[in-house]
Coordinates of C-alpha atoms in Angstrom, one line a residue:
M248 CA -6.6 -3.3 -24.9
F249 CA -8.1 -4.1 -21.5
G250 CA -10.6 -1.2 -21.3
L251 CA -9.3 0.1 -18.0
A252 CA -10.9 3.5 -18.5
N253 CA -14.3 1.8 -18.6
V254 CA -13.5 0.0 -15.3
V255 CA -13.5 3.3 -13.4
A256 CA -15.7 5.5 -15.6
S257 CA -18.7 5.4 -13.4
E258 CA -16.9 6.1 -10.1
K259 CA -17.0 9.6 -8.6
T260 CA -14.2 9.4 -6.0
D261 CA -10.6 8.3 -6.0
L262 CA -11.5 5.6 -3.4
G263 CA -14.2 4.3 -5.7
R264 CA -11.8 4.1 -8.6
A265 CA -9.3 2.3 -6.5
R266 CA -11.9 -0.1 -5.3
A267 CA -13.2 -0.8 -8.9
M268 CA -9.7 -1.5 -10.2
C269 CA -9.0 -3.8 -7.2
R270 CA -12.1 -5.8 -8.0
W271 CA -11.2 -5.9 -11.7
V272 CA -7.7 -7.4 -11.0
Y273 CA -9.2 -9.8 -8.4
F274 CA -11.4 -11.3 -11.0
R275 CA -8.8 -11.3 -13.8
L276 CA -6.2 -13.4 -11.9
E277 CA -6.2 -16.7 -10.2
H278 CA -4.0 -17.2 -7.1
D279 CA -1.6 -20.1 -6.5
G280 CA 1.2 -19.5 -4.0
R281 CA 3.2 -22.4 -5.4
Q282 CA 3.6 -20.9 -8.9
T283 CA 6.6 -18.8 -9.9
F284 CA 6.1 -16.2 -12.6
K285 CA 9.3 -14.9 -14.2
S286 CA 8.1 -11.6 -15.8
T287 CA 7.3 -8.5 -13.8
D288 CA 5.4 -6.9 -16.8
A289 CA 1.7 -6.4 -16.1
F290 CA 0.8 -7.2 -19.7
D291 CA 2.7 -10.5 -19.6
I292 CA 0.9 -11.4 -16.4
L293 CA -2.5 -10.6 -17.8
H294 CA -1.9 -12.5 -21.0
A295 CA -0.7 -15.5 -19.0
A296 CA -3.8 -15.3 -16.9
Q297 CA -5.9 -15.3 -20.0
A298 CA -4.1 -18.5 -21.0
G299 CA -5.1 -20.1 -17.7
E300 CA -1.9 -19.6 -15.7
S301 CA -2.1 -18.9 -12.0
V302 CA 0.1 -16.3 -10.2
Q303 CA 1.3 -15.4 -6.7
C304 CA 0.5 -12.3 -4.6
V305 CA 3.4 -10.4 -6.2
E306 CA 1.7 -10.4 -9.6
Y307 CA -1.5 -9.2 -8.2
G308 CA 0.3 -6.2 -6.7
L309 CA 2.2 -5.5 -9.9
V310 CA -0.8 -5.6 -12.1
L311 CA -2.9 -3.5 -9.8
A312 CA -0.2 -0.8 -9.4
T313 CA 0.2 -0.7 -13.2
A314 CA -3.5 -0.6 -13.9
L315 CA -4.1 2.2 -11.4
N316 CA -1.2 4.3 -12.8
A317 CA -2.7 3.7 -16.3
V318 CA -6.0 5.4 -15.3
G319 CA -4.2 8.3 -13.5
I320 CA -4.1 7.1 -9.9
R321 CA -0.5 7.1 -8.7
A322 CA 0.3 3.7 -7.3
R323 CA 3.1 1.5 -6.2
P324 CA 3.6 -2.2 -5.3
L325 CA 4.0 -2.8 -1.6
Y326 CA 5.8 -5.7 -0.1
L327 CA 5.0 -6.7 3.4
K328 CA 7.6 -8.7 5.4
A329 CA 7.4 -10.5 8.7
A330 CA 9.8 -9.8 11.5
N331 CA 11.6 -13.1 10.9
V332 CA 11.9 -12.5 7.1
Q333 CA 15.5 -13.5 7.0
T334 CA 15.2 -16.8 8.9
K335 CA 11.8 -18.1 7.8
A336 CA 12.1 -20.5 4.9
S337 CA 8.8 -19.6 3.2
A338 CA 5.7 -17.5 3.5
A339 CA 7.7 -14.6 5.0
G340 CA 5.9 -11.9 3.1
H341 CA 2.9 -10.7 1.2
A342 CA 2.6 -8.4 -1.8
L343 CA -0.1 -5.9 -2.7
A344 CA -0.3 -2.2 -3.7
E345 CA -0.8 1.2 -2.3
A346 CA -2.5 4.0 -4.2
W347 CA -2.1 7.7 -3.7
L348 CA -5.7 9.1 -3.5
P349 CA -5.7 12.9 -3.9
D350 CA -9.2 13.2 -2.4
Q351 CA -7.9 11.5 0.7
G352 CA -4.5 13.2 0.6
K353 CA -2.7 9.9 1.5
W354 CA -1.5 6.5 0.4
V355 CA -4.1 3.7 0.8
M356 CA -3.5 0.0 0.9
V357 CA -5.2 -2.1 -1.8
D358 CA -5.0 -5.9 -1.8
A359 CA -6.2 -7.3 -5.1
Q360 CA -5.5 -10.9 -4.1
A361 CA -8.2 -10.6 -1.4
D362 CA -10.2 -7.7 -3.1
I363 CA -9.8 -5.7 0.1
I364 CA -9.1 -2.1 1.2
P365 CA -8.8 -1.8 5.0
M366 CA -11.0 0.8 6.6
L367 CA -11.2 2.5 10.0
G368 CA -14.7 3.6 10.0
P369 CA -15.1 5.7 6.8
T370 CA -11.4 6.2 6.4
P371 CA -9.2 4.0 4.1
L372 CA -5.9 3.0 5.7
N373 CA -2.4 2.5 4.4
A374 CA -0.4 -0.5 5.6
M375 CA 1.3 1.3 8.5
E376 CA -2.1 2.6 9.7
L377 CA -3.6 -0.8 9.5
Q378 CA -0.7 -2.2 11.6
Q379 CA -1.3 0.5 14.3
A380 CA -5.0 0.0 14.3
L381 CA -4.6 -3.8 14.7
Q382 CA -2.1 -3.3 17.6
A383 CA -4.6 -0.9 19.3
G384 CA -7.5 -3.3 18.8
R385 CA -9.6 -0.6 17.2
P386 CA -13.2 -2.0 16.9
E387 CA -14.0 0.3 13.9
L388 CA -11.7 -1.7 11.7
T389 CA -13.4 -3.2 8.7
V390 CA -12.8 -3.7 5.0
L391 CA -14.2 -2.3 1.7
N392 CA -14.6 -5.1 -0.8
S393 CA -16.9 -6.5 -3.5
T394 CA -16.7 -10.2 -2.5
R395 CA -17.4 -12.2 0.6
A396 CA -13.9 -11.9 2.0
G397 CA -14.2 -11.4 5.8
A398 CA -12.5 -8.7 7.7
R399 CA -11.6 -10.7 10.8
S400 CA -10.0 -13.6 9.0
Y401 CA -8.1 -11.3 6.7
F402 CA -6.7 -9.2 9.5
R403 CA -5.7 -12.4 11.5
W404 CA -3.8 -13.6 8.5
V405 CA -2.2 -10.3 7.2
R406 CA -1.0 -8.9 10.6
Q407 CA 2.0 -11.4 10.7
Y408 CA 3.4 -9.5 7.7
L409 CA 2.9 -6.0 8.9
Y410 CA 6.4 -5.4 10.3
Y411 CA 8.7 -4.3 7.4
F412 CA 7.2 -2.5 4.4
D413 CA 9.1 -1.8 1.1
T414 CA 8.3 -0.5 -2.3
V415 CA 9.9 0.5 -5.6
L416 CA 10.2 4.3 -5.9
D417 CA 9.9 4.7 -9.6
N418 CA 6.8 3.0 -11.0
R419 CA 6.6 4.5 -14.5
Y420 CA 5.8 1.9 -17.2
G421 CA 7.6 1.1 -20.4
I422 CA 10.8 3.2 -19.8
S423 CA 14.3 2.6 -18.5
K424 CA 14.1 3.5 -14.8
S425 CA 15.7 3.1 -11.4
S426 CA 15.0 -0.1 -9.5
T427 CA 15.8 1.6 -6.1
G428 CA 13.6 0.4 -3.3
L429 CA 12.7 2.0 0.0
M430 CA 12.0 0.0 3.2
L431 CA 10.3 1.2 6.3
V432 CA 12.0 -0.4 9.3
P433 CA 10.7 -0.1 12.9
S434 CA 12.9 2.1 15.0
G435 CA 15.8 0.1 16.4
A436 CA 15.0 -3.0 14.3
H437 CA 17.5 -4.9 12.1
K438 CA 17.6 -3.9 8.5
P439 CA 17.0 -7.1 6.5
T440 CA 19.2 -7.9 3.6
I441 CA 18.0 -11.4 2.9
F442 CA 14.6 -12.7 2.1
Q443 CA 13.6 -16.2 3.2
R444 CA 17.2 -17.3 4.0
T445 CA 18.6 -17.3 0.4
T446 CA 17.4 -14.3 -1.7
R447 CA 19.5 -11.2 -1.5
I448 CA 17.6 -7.9 -1.0
R449 CA 19.3 -5.5 -3.5
N450 CA 19.1 -1.8 -4.3
M451 CA 17.3 -1.0 -1.1
R452 CA 17.4 2.1 1.0
Y453 CA 16.1 2.1 4.6
T454 CA 14.2 4.5 6.7
S455 CA 12.5 4.5 10.1
S456 CA 10.6 7.6 9.2
A457 CA 6.9 7.1 8.3
A458 CA 6.9 10.6 6.9
T459 CA 9.6 9.7 4.4
F460 CA 8.0 6.4 3.4
Y461 CA 4.5 7.8 3.1
A462 CA 5.5 11.1 1.4
S463 CA 3.7 12.1 -1.7
P464 CA 4.6 10.4 -5.0
V465 CA 6.6 13.5 -6.1
A466 CA 8.7 13.4 -2.9
N467 CA 9.3 9.7 -3.4
E468 CA 10.5 10.2 -6.9
R469 CA 13.1 12.7 -5.6
I470 CA 14.3 10.1 -3.2
A471 CA 14.7 7.6 -6.1
Q472 CA 16.8 10.1 -8.0
S473 CA 19.0 11.0 -5.1
G474 CA 21.1 7.9 -5.2
F475 CA 21.4 4.1 -5.2
G476 CA 22.5 1.3 -2.9
E477 CA 21.8 0.1 0.6
S478 CA 22.3 3.4 2.4
P479 CA 19.9 4.5 5.1
V480 CA 17.4 7.3 4.5
H481 CA 16.4 9.3 7.5

């Protein structure tokens, strides 16, 4: 329906395909942080966008993850949360996607709202790696994009959200599936159970292990099948 295969047809690398799909979603959707969209279905979001509706960052991440999975690139929505996620009344998080790129052998952060993939020199980064690079003040930090979005302004803005990371473990489309989430929590930090004072964080498992959170898609699916609830994962 949306010709997704054509979006990535000319790309020779997994990173190129992820970049092309990021750009496609960026130009398909219009952002408005004040809007609330009820459906989490990518087709509903895209059809609403065609009708002129605007969406939040959450919808960008959902559409991008679904589109990447549709063309054979394993992907997941990624929800970034600030350290004060439980007490801040609004703007306590940001949503995007991460894609598993076989030719990189890793998860890579892809932000369709900004049309940005963070890079350290020639290497694409996941969200945790971006957090570490920003903390270290790495001068090689830049972005891969197709628009005029600036690296410095983006990094200044997004770094406030690079504290907690969580995702949904089962991202297959169109089937009954688990809604279990996995959150990466800094060692010794509080495990948040509330988002922006009022919204309960449900069906979440917690880990302080980057190796667990950034395991391959197959390993993450095993975690999803191993149980439910708010039990820690180590």
